[in-house]
Coordinates of N, CA and C in Angstrom, one line a residue:
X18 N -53.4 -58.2 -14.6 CA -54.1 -57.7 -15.7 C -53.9 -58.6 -17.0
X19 N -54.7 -58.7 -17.9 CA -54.6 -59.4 -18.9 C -55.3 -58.4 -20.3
X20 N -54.1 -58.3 -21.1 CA -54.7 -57.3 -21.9 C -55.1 -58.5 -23.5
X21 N -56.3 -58.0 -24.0 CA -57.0 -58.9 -24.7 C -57.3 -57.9 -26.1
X22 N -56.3 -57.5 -27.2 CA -56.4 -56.8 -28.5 C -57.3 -57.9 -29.0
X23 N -58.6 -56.9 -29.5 CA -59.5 -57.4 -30.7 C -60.1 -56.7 -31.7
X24 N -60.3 -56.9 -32.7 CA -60.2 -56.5 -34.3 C -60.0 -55.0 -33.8
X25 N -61.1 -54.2 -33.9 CA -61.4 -52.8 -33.4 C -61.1 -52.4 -31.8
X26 N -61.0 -53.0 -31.1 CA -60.7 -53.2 -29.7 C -60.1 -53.7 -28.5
X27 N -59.4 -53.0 -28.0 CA -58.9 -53.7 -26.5 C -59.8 -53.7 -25.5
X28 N -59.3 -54.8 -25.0 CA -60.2 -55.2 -23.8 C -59.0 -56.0 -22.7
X29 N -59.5 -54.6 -21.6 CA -58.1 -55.4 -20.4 C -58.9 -55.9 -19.0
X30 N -58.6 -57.4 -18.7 CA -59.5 -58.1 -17.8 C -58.3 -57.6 -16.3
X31 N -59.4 -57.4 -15.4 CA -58.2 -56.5 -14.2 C -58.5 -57.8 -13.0
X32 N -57.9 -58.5 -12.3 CA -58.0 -59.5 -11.4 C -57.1 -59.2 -10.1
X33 N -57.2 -59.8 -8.8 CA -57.0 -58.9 -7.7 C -57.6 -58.3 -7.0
X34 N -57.7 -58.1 -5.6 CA -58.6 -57.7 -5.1 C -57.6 -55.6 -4.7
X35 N -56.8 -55.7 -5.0 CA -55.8 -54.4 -5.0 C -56.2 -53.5 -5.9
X36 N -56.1 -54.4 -7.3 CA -56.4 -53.3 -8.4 C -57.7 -53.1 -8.9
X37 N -58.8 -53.7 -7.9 CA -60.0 -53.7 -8.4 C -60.8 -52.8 -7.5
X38 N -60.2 -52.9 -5.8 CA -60.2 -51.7 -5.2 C -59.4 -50.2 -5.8
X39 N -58.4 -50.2 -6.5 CA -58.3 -49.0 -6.8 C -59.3 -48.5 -8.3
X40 N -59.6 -49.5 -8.9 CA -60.1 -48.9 -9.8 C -61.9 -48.5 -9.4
X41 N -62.4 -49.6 -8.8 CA -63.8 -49.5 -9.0 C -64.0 -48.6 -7.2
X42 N -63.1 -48.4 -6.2 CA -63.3 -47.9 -5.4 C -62.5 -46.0 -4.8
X43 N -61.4 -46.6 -5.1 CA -60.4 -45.3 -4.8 C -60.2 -44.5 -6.0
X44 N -60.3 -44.6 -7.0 CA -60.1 -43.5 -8.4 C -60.8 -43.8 -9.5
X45 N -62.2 -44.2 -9.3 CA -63.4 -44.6 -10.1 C -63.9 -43.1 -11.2
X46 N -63.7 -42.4 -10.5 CA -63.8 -40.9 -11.4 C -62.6 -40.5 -12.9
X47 N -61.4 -41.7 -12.4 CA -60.4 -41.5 -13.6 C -61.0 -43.0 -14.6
X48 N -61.6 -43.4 -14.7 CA -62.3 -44.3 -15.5 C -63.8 -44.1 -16.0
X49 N -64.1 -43.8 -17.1 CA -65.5 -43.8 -17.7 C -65.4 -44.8 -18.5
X50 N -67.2 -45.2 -19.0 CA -67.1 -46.0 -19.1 C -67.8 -45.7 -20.7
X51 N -67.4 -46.8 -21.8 CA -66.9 -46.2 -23.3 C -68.6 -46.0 -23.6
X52 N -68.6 -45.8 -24.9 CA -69.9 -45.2 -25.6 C -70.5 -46.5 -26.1
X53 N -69.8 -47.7 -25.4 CA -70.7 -49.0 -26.2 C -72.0 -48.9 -24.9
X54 N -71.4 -48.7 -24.2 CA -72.4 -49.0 -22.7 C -73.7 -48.1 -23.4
X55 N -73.6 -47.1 -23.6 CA -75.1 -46.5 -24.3 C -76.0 -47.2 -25.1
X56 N -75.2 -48.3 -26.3 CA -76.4 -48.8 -26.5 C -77.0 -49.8 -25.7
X57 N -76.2 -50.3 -24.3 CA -77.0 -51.5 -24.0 C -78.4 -50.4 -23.0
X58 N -78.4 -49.3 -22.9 CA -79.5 -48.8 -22.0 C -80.7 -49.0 -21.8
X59 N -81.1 -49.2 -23.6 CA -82.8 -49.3 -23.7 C -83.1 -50.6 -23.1
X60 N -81.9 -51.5 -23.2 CA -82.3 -52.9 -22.3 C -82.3 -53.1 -20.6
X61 N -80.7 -52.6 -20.2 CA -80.8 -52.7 -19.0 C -81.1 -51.2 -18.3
X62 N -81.5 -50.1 -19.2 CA -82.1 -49.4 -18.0 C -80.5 -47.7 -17.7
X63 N -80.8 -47.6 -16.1 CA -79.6 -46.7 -16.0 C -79.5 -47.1 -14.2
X64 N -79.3 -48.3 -14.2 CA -78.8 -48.9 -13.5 C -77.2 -48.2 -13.4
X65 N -76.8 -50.0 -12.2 CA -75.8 -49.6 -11.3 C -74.2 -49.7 -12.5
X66 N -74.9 -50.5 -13.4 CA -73.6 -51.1 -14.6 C -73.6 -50.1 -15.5
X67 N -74.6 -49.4 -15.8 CA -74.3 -48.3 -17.3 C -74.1 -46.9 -16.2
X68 N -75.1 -46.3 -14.8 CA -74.4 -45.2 -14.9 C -73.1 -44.8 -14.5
X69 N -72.9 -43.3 -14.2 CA -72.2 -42.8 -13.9 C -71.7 -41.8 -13.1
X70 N -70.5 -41.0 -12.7 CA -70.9 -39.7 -11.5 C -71.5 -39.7 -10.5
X71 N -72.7 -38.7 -9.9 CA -73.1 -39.0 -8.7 C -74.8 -40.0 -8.9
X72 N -75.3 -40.4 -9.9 CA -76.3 -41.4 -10.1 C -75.4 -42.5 -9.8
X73 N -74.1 -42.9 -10.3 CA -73.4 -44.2 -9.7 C -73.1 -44.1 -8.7
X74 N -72.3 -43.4 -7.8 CA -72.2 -43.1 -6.0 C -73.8 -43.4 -5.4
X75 N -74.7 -43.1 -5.9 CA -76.0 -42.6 -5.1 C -76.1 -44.9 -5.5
X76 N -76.0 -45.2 -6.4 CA -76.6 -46.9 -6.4 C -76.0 -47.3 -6.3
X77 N -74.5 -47.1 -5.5 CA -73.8 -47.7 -5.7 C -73.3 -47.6 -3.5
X78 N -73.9 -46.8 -3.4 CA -74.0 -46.7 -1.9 C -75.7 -47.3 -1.6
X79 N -76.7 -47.5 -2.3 CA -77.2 -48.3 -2.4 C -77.3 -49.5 -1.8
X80 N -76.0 -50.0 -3.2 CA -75.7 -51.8 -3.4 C -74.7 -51.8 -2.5
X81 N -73.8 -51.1 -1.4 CA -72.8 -51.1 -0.5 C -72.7 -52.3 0.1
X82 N -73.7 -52.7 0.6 CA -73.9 -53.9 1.7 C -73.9 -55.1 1.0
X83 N -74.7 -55.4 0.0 CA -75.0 -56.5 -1.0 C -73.3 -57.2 -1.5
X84 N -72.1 -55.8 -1.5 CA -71.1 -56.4 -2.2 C -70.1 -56.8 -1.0
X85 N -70.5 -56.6 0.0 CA -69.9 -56.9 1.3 C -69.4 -57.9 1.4
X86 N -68.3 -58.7 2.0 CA -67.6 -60.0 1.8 C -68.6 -61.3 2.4
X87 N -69.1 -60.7 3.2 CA -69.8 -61.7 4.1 C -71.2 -62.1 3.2
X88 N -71.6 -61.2 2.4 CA -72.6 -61.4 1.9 C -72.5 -62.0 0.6
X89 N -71.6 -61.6 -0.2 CA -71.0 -62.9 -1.2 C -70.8 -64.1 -1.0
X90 N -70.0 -64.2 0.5 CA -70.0 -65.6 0.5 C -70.6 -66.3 1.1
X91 N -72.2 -65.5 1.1 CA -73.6 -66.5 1.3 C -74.1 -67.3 0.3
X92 N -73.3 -67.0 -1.1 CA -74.0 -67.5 -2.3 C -73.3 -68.6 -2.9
X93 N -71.9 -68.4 -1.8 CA -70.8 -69.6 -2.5 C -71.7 -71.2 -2.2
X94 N -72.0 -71.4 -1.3 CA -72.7 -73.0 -1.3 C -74.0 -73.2 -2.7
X95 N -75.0 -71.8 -3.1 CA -75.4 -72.5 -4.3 C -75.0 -72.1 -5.2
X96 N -74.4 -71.4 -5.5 CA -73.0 -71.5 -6.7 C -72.5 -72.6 -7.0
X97 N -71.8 -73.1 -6.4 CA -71.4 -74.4 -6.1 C -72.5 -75.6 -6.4
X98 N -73.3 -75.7 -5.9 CA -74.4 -76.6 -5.8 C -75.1 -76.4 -7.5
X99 N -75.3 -75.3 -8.1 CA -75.6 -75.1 -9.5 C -74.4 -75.3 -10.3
X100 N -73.3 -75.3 -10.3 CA -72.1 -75.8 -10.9 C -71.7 -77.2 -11.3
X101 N -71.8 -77.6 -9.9 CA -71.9 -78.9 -10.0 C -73.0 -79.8 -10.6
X102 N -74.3 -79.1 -10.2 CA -75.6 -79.6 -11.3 C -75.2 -79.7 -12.5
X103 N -74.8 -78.3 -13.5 CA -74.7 -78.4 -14.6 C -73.8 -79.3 -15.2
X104 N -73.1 -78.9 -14.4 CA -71.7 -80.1 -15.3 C -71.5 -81.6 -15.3
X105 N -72.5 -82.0 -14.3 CA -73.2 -83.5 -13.8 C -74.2 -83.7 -15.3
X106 N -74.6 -82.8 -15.5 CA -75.6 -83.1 -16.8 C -75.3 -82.8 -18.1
X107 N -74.3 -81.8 -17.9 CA -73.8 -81.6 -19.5 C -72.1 -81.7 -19.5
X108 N -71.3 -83.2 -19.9 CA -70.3 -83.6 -19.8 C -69.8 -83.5 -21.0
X109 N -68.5 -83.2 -21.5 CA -68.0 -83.0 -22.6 C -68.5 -84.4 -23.8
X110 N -68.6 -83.9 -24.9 CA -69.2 -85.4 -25.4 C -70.5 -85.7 -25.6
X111 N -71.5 -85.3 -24.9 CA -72.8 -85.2 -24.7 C -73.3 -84.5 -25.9
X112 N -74.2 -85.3 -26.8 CA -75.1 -84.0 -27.4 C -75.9 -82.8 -27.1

């Protein structure tokens, strides 16, 4: 974990595949998520990132398959392939 104090706010980045299963899979009900997430609504909606309770269970068993390992690492070759583009074209230095 990496805890990240700013002016008005903490913000703690969680890394691991241990503590990300316990947070976002095994004890997701002991984490809500804060009252900034409401203003982004009118833009993204009540999607899988702002809701919560059983509206997040219901899209979030959904998106079950999509987060599946095998299916992430269908995306690693253009990930890669777009990474390397950009950085081929925009090198430190460059206007």
């Amino acid at each position: 974990t990496v805890h990240c104090p700013w002016v008005n706010k903490d913000f703690v980045f969680i890394f691991g595949q241990e503590l990300t299963n316990h947070i976002l899979k095994k004890n997701h009900t002991n984490y809500v998520k804060s009252d900034q997430y409401k203003h982004m609504e009118p833009l993204l909606g009540k999607g899988l990132l702002l809701s919560e309770g059983p509206l997040w269970r219901k899209q979030r068993s959904i998106m079950a398959k999509e987060f599946h390992h095998q299916r992430i690492q269908s995306f690693v070759p253009i990930i890669e392939s777009v990474t390397e583009t950009f950085f081929s074209k925009n090198t430190l230095g460059e206007p």
